[in-house]
Every structure is written in C-alpha cells, then in structure tokens.
mmCIF file of C-alpha atoms and ligand atoms in Angstrom:
data_model
loop_
_atom_site.group_PDB
_atom_site.id
_atom_site.type_symbol
_atom_site.label_atom_id
_atom_site.label_comp_id
_atom_site.label_asym_id
_atom_site.label_seq_id
_atom_site.Cartn_x
_atom_site.Cartn_y
_atom_site.Cartn_z
ATOM 1 C CA MET A 1 110.121 84.021 117.923
ATOM 2 C CA SER A 2 107.501 81.688 116.704
ATOM 3 C CA ASP A 3 104.845 82.024 118.978
ATOM 4 C CA ARG A 4 104.023 85.759 118.728
ATOM 5 C CA ARG A 5 101.583 87.119 117.454
ATOM 6 C CA GLY A 6 102.808 89.755 115.416
ATOM 7 C CA ARG A 7 105.049 90.444 112.633
ATOM 8 C CA LEU A 8 108.445 92.609 111.686
ATOM 9 C CA VAL A 9 107.875 93.758 107.899
ATOM 10 C CA ALA A 10 111.476 96.126 106.934
ATOM 11 C CA LEU A 11 110.817 97.491 103.585
ATOM 12 C CA GLU A 12 114.140 98.827 101.945
ATOM 13 C CA GLY A 13 115.603 100.243 98.937
ATOM 14 C CA ILE A 14 117.196 103.728 97.795
ATOM 15 C CA ASP A 15 115.562 107.165 97.972
ATOM 16 C CA GLY A 16 113.502 107.833 95.918
ATOM 17 C CA CYS A 17 112.581 103.485 95.440
ATOM 18 C CA GLY A 18 108.393 104.564 96.024
ATOM 19 C CA LYS A 19 108.801 102.526 99.582
ATOM 20 C CA SER A 20 107.168 105.054 101.681
ATOM 21 C CA THR A 21 103.958 104.507 100.112
ATOM 22 C CA GLN A 22 104.711 100.890 99.650
ATOM 23 C CA ALA A 23 105.090 100.982 103.139
ATOM 24 C CA ARG A 24 101.773 102.464 103.621
ATOM 25 C CA LEU A 25 99.353 100.768 101.942
ATOM 26 C CA LEU A 26 100.811 97.436 103.458
ATOM 27 C CA ALA A 27 100.476 99.245 107.073
ATOM 28 C CA SER A 28 96.757 99.701 106.259
ATOM 29 C CA ARG A 29 96.026 96.272 104.093
ATOM 30 C CA LEU A 30 97.236 94.449 107.179
ATOM 31 C CA ASP A 31 96.347 97.276 110.170
ATOM 32 C CA ALA A 32 100.107 97.009 110.998
ATOM 33 C CA VAL A 33 101.590 100.474 113.151
ATOM 34 C CA ALA A 34 103.479 101.691 110.271
ATOM 35 C CA THR A 35 106.842 103.533 111.430
ATOM 36 C CA PHE A 36 109.948 104.417 109.828
ATOM 37 C CA GLU A 37 113.899 105.333 109.948
ATOM 38 C CA PRO A 38 115.563 107.443 111.403
ATOM 39 C CA GLY A 39 113.113 109.863 113.278
ATOM 40 C CA ALA A 40 110.268 107.772 114.187
ATOM 41 C CA THR A 41 110.712 108.908 118.841
ATOM 42 C CA ARG A 42 111.311 112.052 120.202
ATOM 43 C CA LEU A 43 115.620 111.513 120.384
ATOM 44 C CA GLY A 44 115.207 110.190 116.080
ATOM 45 C CA ALA A 45 113.868 112.944 115.476
ATOM 46 C CA GLY A 46 116.430 114.799 116.367
ATOM 47 C CA LEU A 47 118.374 112.522 115.015
ATOM 48 C CA ARG A 48 117.744 112.655 111.894
ATOM 49 C CA ALA A 49 117.541 116.702 111.252
ATOM 50 C CA LEU A 50 121.998 116.360 112.785
ATOM 51 C CA LEU A 51 121.877 113.229 110.336
ATOM 52 C CA LEU A 52 120.533 114.560 107.263
ATOM 53 C CA GLU A 53 119.617 118.538 107.202
ATOM 54 C CA PRO A 54 122.466 120.446 104.922
ATOM 55 C CA GLY A 55 123.789 122.768 106.823
ATOM 56 C CA ARG A 56 124.078 121.102 109.721
ATOM 57 C CA GLY A 57 128.156 120.365 110.076
ATOM 58 C CA ALA A 58 130.494 117.513 109.200
ATOM 59 C CA VAL A 59 129.153 113.786 109.727
ATOM 60 C CA SER A 60 131.907 111.375 110.057
ATOM 61 C CA ASP A 61 131.387 107.605 108.717
ATOM 62 C CA ARG A 62 131.423 106.071 111.809
ATOM 63 C CA ALA A 63 129.580 109.261 113.553
ATOM 64 C CA GLU A 64 127.070 108.620 110.831
ATOM 65 C CA ALA A 65 126.571 104.354 111.861
ATOM 66 C CA LEU A 66 126.634 105.651 115.145
ATOM 67 C CA LEU A 67 123.487 108.134 114.939
ATOM 68 C CA MET A 68 121.844 105.494 112.792
ATOM 69 C CA ALA A 69 121.834 102.614 115.427
ATOM 70 C CA ALA A 70 121.149 104.925 118.210
ATOM 71 C CA ASP A 71 118.084 105.663 116.212
ATOM 72 C CA ARG A 72 117.545 102.799 115.872
ATOM 73 C CA ALA A 73 117.384 101.734 119.558
ATOM 74 C CA GLN A 74 115.534 104.450 120.563
ATOM 75 C CA HIS A 75 113.292 102.631 117.434
ATOM 76 C CA VAL A 76 113.076 99.107 119.042
ATOM 77 C CA THR A 77 112.575 100.089 122.040
ATOM 78 C CA GLU A 78 110.148 103.012 122.471
ATOM 79 C CA VAL A 79 107.836 101.795 119.056
ATOM 80 C CA ILE A 80 109.202 98.213 117.241
ATOM 81 C CA ARG A 81 109.022 95.780 120.652
ATOM 82 C CA PRO A 82 106.257 97.276 122.366
ATOM 83 C CA ALA A 83 104.015 97.027 119.402
ATOM 84 C CA LEU A 84 105.315 93.933 118.304
ATOM 85 C CA ASP A 85 105.035 92.681 122.445
ATOM 86 C CA ALA A 86 101.364 93.615 121.998
ATOM 87 C CA GLY A 87 100.811 91.493 119.017
ATOM 88 C CA ARG A 88 100.366 93.492 116.608
ATOM 89 C CA TRP A 89 101.935 93.293 113.200
ATOM 90 C CA VAL A 90 105.216 96.797 112.310
ATOM 91 C CA VAL A 91 105.924 97.790 109.357
ATOM 92 C CA THR A 92 108.843 100.657 108.804
ATOM 93 C CA ASP A 93 110.292 101.772 106.490
ATOM 94 C CA ARG A 94 113.713 101.442 106.780
ATOM 95 C CA TYR A 95 115.459 99.215 109.165
ATOM 96 C CA ALA A 96 118.390 97.014 109.706
ATOM 97 C CA ALA A 97 120.060 96.420 106.349
ATOM 98 C CA SER A 98 120.092 100.560 105.483
ATOM 99 C CA THR A 99 122.997 100.515 107.150
ATOM 100 C CA LEU A 100 124.569 97.883 105.760
ATOM 101 C CA ALA A 101 123.791 99.304 102.093
ATOM 102 C CA TYR A 102 124.276 102.373 102.736
ATOM 103 C CA GLN A 103 127.166 103.325 105.543
ATOM 104 C CA GLY A 104 128.482 99.504 104.248
ATOM 105 C CA TYR A 105 128.330 99.137 100.758
ATOM 106 C CA GLY A 106 127.640 103.487 100.090
ATOM 107 C CA ARG A 107 131.005 104.507 102.587
ATOM 108 C CA GLY A 108 132.866 101.491 102.701
ATOM 109 C CA LEU A 109 132.538 100.824 106.326
ATOM 110 C CA ASP A 110 133.196 96.968 107.546
ATOM 111 C CA LEU A 111 130.531 94.885 107.243
ATOM 112 C CA THR A 112 130.960 92.630 109.723
ATOM 113 C CA GLU A 113 131.725 95.703 112.442
ATOM 114 C CA LEU A 114 128.479 97.425 111.131
ATOM 115 C CA ASP A 115 126.285 93.649 111.270
ATOM 116 C CA ALA A 116 127.737 93.784 114.804
ATOM 117 C CA LEU A 117 127.181 97.629 115.727
ATOM 118 C CA VAL A 118 123.176 96.718 114.750
ATOM 119 C CA GLY A 119 122.801 93.646 116.300
ATOM 120 C CA TRP A 120 123.672 95.243 119.235
ATOM 121 C CA ALA A 121 121.533 98.059 118.830
ATOM 122 C CA THR A 122 118.277 95.984 118.011
ATOM 123 C CA GLY A 123 119.204 93.398 120.265
ATOM 124 C CA GLY A 124 119.142 91.428 117.758
ATOM 125 C CA LEU A 125 115.477 92.481 116.555
ATOM 126 C CA ARG A 126 115.023 91.175 113.041
ATOM 127 C CA PRO A 127 112.614 91.679 110.427
ATOM 128 C CA ASP A 128 109.970 88.494 109.529
ATOM 129 C CA LEU A 129 110.182 89.617 106.362
ATOM 130 C CA THR A 130 112.250 92.333 104.741
ATOM 131 C CA VAL A 131 110.832 93.365 101.079
ATOM 132 C CA LEU A 132 113.309 95.595 98.868
ATOM 133 C CA LEU A 133 112.065 98.042 95.939
ATOM 134 C CA ASP A 134 114.563 96.486 93.540
ATOM 135 C CA LEU A 135 115.037 99.715 91.589
ATOM 136 C CA PRO A 136 117.871 101.300 89.269
ATOM 137 C CA ALA A 137 120.125 104.323 90.392
ATOM 138 C CA ASP A 138 119.433 106.155 87.557
ATOM 139 C CA VAL A 139 116.083 105.661 87.318
ATOM 140 C CA ALA A 140 116.083 106.752 91.085
ATOM 141 C CA ALA A 141 117.654 109.918 90.683
ATOM 142 C CA ALA A 142 115.080 110.333 87.827
ATOM 143 C CA ARG A 143 112.561 110.175 89.795
ATOM 144 C CA ARG A 144 113.562 112.120 91.985
ATOM 145 C CA ALA A 145 114.874 114.972 89.273
ATOM 146 C CA ALA A 146 110.948 114.872 87.989
ATOM 147 C CA ALA A 147 109.328 115.297 91.025
ATOM 148 C CA GLY A 148 112.495 118.432 92.257
ATOM 149 C CA ALA A 149 110.165 121.108 92.144
ATOM 150 C CA ASP A 150 108.335 120.326 94.731
ATOM 151 C CA ARG A 151 111.122 119.074 96.535
ATOM 152 C CA GLN A 152 112.850 120.972 99.621
ATOM 153 C CA GLU A 153 117.649 120.718 98.656
ATOM 154 C CA ALA A 154 118.600 117.500 98.572
ATOM 155 C CA ASP A 155 119.767 116.460 102.332
ATOM 156 C CA ARG A 156 123.280 114.713 102.858
ATOM 157 C CA MET A 157 122.881 111.035 101.745
ATOM 158 C CA GLU A 158 120.748 112.681 98.397
ATOM 159 C CA ALA A 159 123.362 115.269 97.736
ATOM 160 C CA GLU A 160 126.039 112.154 97.511
ATOM 161 C CA GLY A 161 125.711 111.720 93.995
ATOM 162 C CA ALA A 162 125.630 108.845 91.427
ATOM 163 C CA GLY A 163 128.648 106.422 92.161
ATOM 164 C CA PHE A 164 127.308 106.384 95.962
ATOM 165 C CA LEU A 165 123.901 105.678 95.411
ATOM 166 C CA GLY A 166 125.146 103.096 92.583
ATOM 167 C CA ARG A 167 126.604 101.380 95.695
ATOM 168 C CA VAL A 168 123.769 100.631 97.390
ATOM 169 C CA ALA A 169 121.291 99.714 94.994
ATOM 170 C CA GLU A 170 123.973 97.378 94.265
ATOM 171 C CA GLY A 171 124.590 96.835 98.118
ATOM 172 C CA PHE A 172 120.503 96.450 98.315
ATOM 173 C CA ARG A 173 120.766 92.806 95.834
ATOM 174 C CA THR A 174 123.463 91.166 97.228
ATOM 175 C CA LEU A 175 122.117 91.935 100.980
ATOM 176 C CA ALA A 176 118.622 90.174 99.593
ATOM 177 C CA ALA A 177 120.346 87.320 97.683
ATOM 178 C CA ALA A 178 122.252 86.571 101.370
ATOM 179 C CA GLY A 179 118.637 86.498 102.707
ATOM 180 C CA GLY A 180 117.167 83.620 101.327
ATOM 181 C CA GLU A 181 113.788 83.420 102.403
ATOM 182 C CA ALA A 182 113.550 86.123 104.991
ATOM 183 C CA TRP A 183 113.629 88.539 101.921
ATOM 184 C CA LEU A 184 111.446 90.105 98.847
ATOM 185 C CA VAL A 185 112.652 91.350 95.972
ATOM 186 C CA VAL A 186 109.790 93.309 93.752
ATOM 187 C CA ASP A 187 110.749 94.722 90.448
ATOM 188 C CA ALA A 188 110.345 99.153 91.240
ATOM 189 C CA THR A 189 109.451 99.819 88.336
ATOM 190 C CA ALA A 190 106.060 98.141 88.455
ATOM 191 C CA PRO A 191 102.620 100.207 88.902
ATOM 192 C CA VAL A 192 102.142 101.061 92.404
ATOM 193 C CA ALA A 193 98.879 99.025 92.877
ATOM 194 C CA GLU A 194 101.484 95.917 91.453
ATOM 195 C CA VAL A 195 104.150 96.479 93.930
ATOM 196 C CA ALA A 196 101.135 95.964 96.472
ATOM 197 C CA GLY A 197 99.819 93.071 95.332
ATOM 198 C CA THR A 198 103.479 91.490 95.665
ATOM 199 C CA ILE A 199 104.418 92.516 99.080
ATOM 200 C CA GLY A 200 100.854 92.059 100.091
ATOM 201 C CA ARG A 201 100.759 87.810 99.349
ATOM 202 C CA ALA A 202 103.572 87.848 101.008
ATOM 203 C CA ALA A 203 103.022 89.514 103.689
ATOM 204 C CA ASP A 204 99.855 87.361 103.939
ATOM 205 C CA ARG A 205 102.104 83.544 103.321
ATOM 206 C CA LEU A 206 103.830 85.045 106.273
ATOM 207 C CA ALA A 207 100.456 85.442 108.686
ATOM 208 C CA ARG A 208 99.296 82.206 106.895
ATOM 209 C CA ASP A 209 102.821 79.917 107.205
ATOM 210 C CA GLY A 210 104.087 81.295 109.195
ATOM 211 C CA PRO A 211 108.778 83.244 109.037
ATOM 212 C CA PRO A 212 110.991 80.420 107.486
HETATM 213 P P1 TYD B 301 113.945 108.490 104.174
HETATM 214 O O1 TYD B 301 113.452 108.846 105.366
HETATM 215 O O2 TYD B 301 113.243 106.542 104.392
HETATM 216 O O3 TYD B 301 114.897 109.339 103.040
HETATM 217 P P2 TYD B 301 113.430 109.092 101.413
HETATM 218 O O4 TYD B 301 112.012 109.272 102.075
HETATM 219 O O5 TYD B 301 114.043 110.263 100.468
HETATM 220 O O6 TYD B 301 114.184 107.161 101.167
HETATM 221 O O7 TYD B 301 115.326 108.032 104.828
HETATM 222 C C1 TYD B 301 116.731 108.886 105.167
HETATM 223 C C2 TYD B 301 118.130 109.168 104.392
HETATM 224 O O8 TYD B 301 118.953 108.091 105.715
HETATM 225 C C3 TYD B 301 118.105 108.098 103.132
HETATM 226 O O9 TYD B 301 119.295 108.470 102.119
HETATM 227 C C4 TYD B 301 117.993 106.744 103.608
HETATM 228 C C5 TYD B 301 119.268 107.380 104.733
HETATM 229 N N1 TYD B 301 119.548 106.087 105.564
HETATM 230 C C6 TYD B 301 121.231 105.605 106.091
HETATM 231 O O10 TYD B 301 122.110 106.222 105.787
HETATM 232 N N2 TYD B 301 121.304 104.806 106.958
HETATM 233 C C7 TYD B 301 119.927 103.761 107.990
HETATM 234 O O11 TYD B 301 120.703 103.045 108.349
HETATM 235 C C8 TYD B 301 118.980 104.158 107.633
HETATM 236 C C9 TYD B 301 117.746 103.655 108.071
HETATM 237 C C10 TYD B 301 118.683 105.747 106.000
#
C-alpha cells in the first residue's frame, strides 16, 4: 500500500454531524475524487432507495447489512479502486465504519461477523485515514429539527429515534478509540472552518508521512 500515491480518506459520524460539508471541503482542498455511501453507483442508487426511502416495506437487520455491503462492493469496484489506481486521492462520505456503527452498535448485529462481511465486500480495502465528526446524538437531533422546514420526510434510519442514534454515536467513539492512528476524532460542535482546518492538517500529514 505504501507505494500507492492516492489515499483513501473516509468521513464518518451520525446523521446531522456535518460530514457531507466537510467531505466537500476536504475533497476540494486535496483535489480528490469526492464520493459517498450508500448510492454513488447506478446499482447503489437503487439500493439506497430500497434501504432508505420510507414506504418501501420492511428491511430486516441482516438484509440491511447485506445491502449496505453490496453497495460498498460496487462502490469500491466502480469508483474507489480505479481512482486510487490512477493515483488520485478519494474522499468518501461514509465507508466501512458506518456498517459497524449502524448495523453493529445500532441494530445489535455481531461485530466480528460484520467485520468479515465488510472485509469481503471491499476486498480488504481499508481507509488510510478515517475521520470521525463526533457529535452528541441530542445535538444532532436538534440540528436536524432546526433544518426540518427545508427537509423531506425522515428516511428509514433517521426515523429510528434517539436511542438508536445514541448507540450509533457511542459505537463510532468505540471504533475510533480502538482504531489508533488510522482514526482522527474531531469535535463536530466546533465552527465549520475550524473542523475543516483540523481535518486538512491531518490529510497534509498523511500526504507527507504516509499512512501510520
Ligand atoms: P447518508 O446519505 O450519509 O445520510 P446523512 O447525510 O443523513 O448522514 O447515509 C444514509 C443513511 O445510511 C445514514 O442514516 C446512515 C446509514 N448507513 C448505514 O446504516 N450503514 C452503512 O453502512 C452506511 C454506509 C450508511
């Protein structure tokens, strides 16, 4: 991996943490390929609709995990791998840790089994850096409520409520604590420019020194 010029940076966090804004800012700073999960490929767009649109019918926990994994498999094959192989940096708004946090800590599926599923789906491709935009679940809920007037109906995950989101937020923190130097935890209550600066400096270090 160390002879690769392009790097993979994943932004993670609960709904409402500001990760999409930060992913956009980071990608433009790095001139990176900006992408996201779920739904960045044609197959993925169909899976995203099945997974998130209200009124699509029941999705069991295991089916949800498998569909997220299928989306990621296609994303890696079609978007991420080709970009890295061409020497580009890739910034993705969500990646493997979202499955562990939402389907593992949130839904209660077995973490070891999910880890194996994610590893298989991605062919073992791990981010060089995963950034957690850490935000208390109640702050995220308040931000979403404040933005409510401009938003459409809550999607299936957003409709899960505070207990679920709290478990997911805590799950992300646990993953970050176990992930060592491949993770950066940023306080997402800080102003946008400050968060962007912190993430940008970590990316600069990665460019200079390579992955930990
Ligand atoms: P996203 O488009 O990032 O939504 P938002 O911008 O509201 O954060 O993600 C859609 C939802 O899918 C989000 O609630 C998290 C969920 N998700 C999982 O549950 N598991 C996964 O593996 C991924 C990638 C996303």
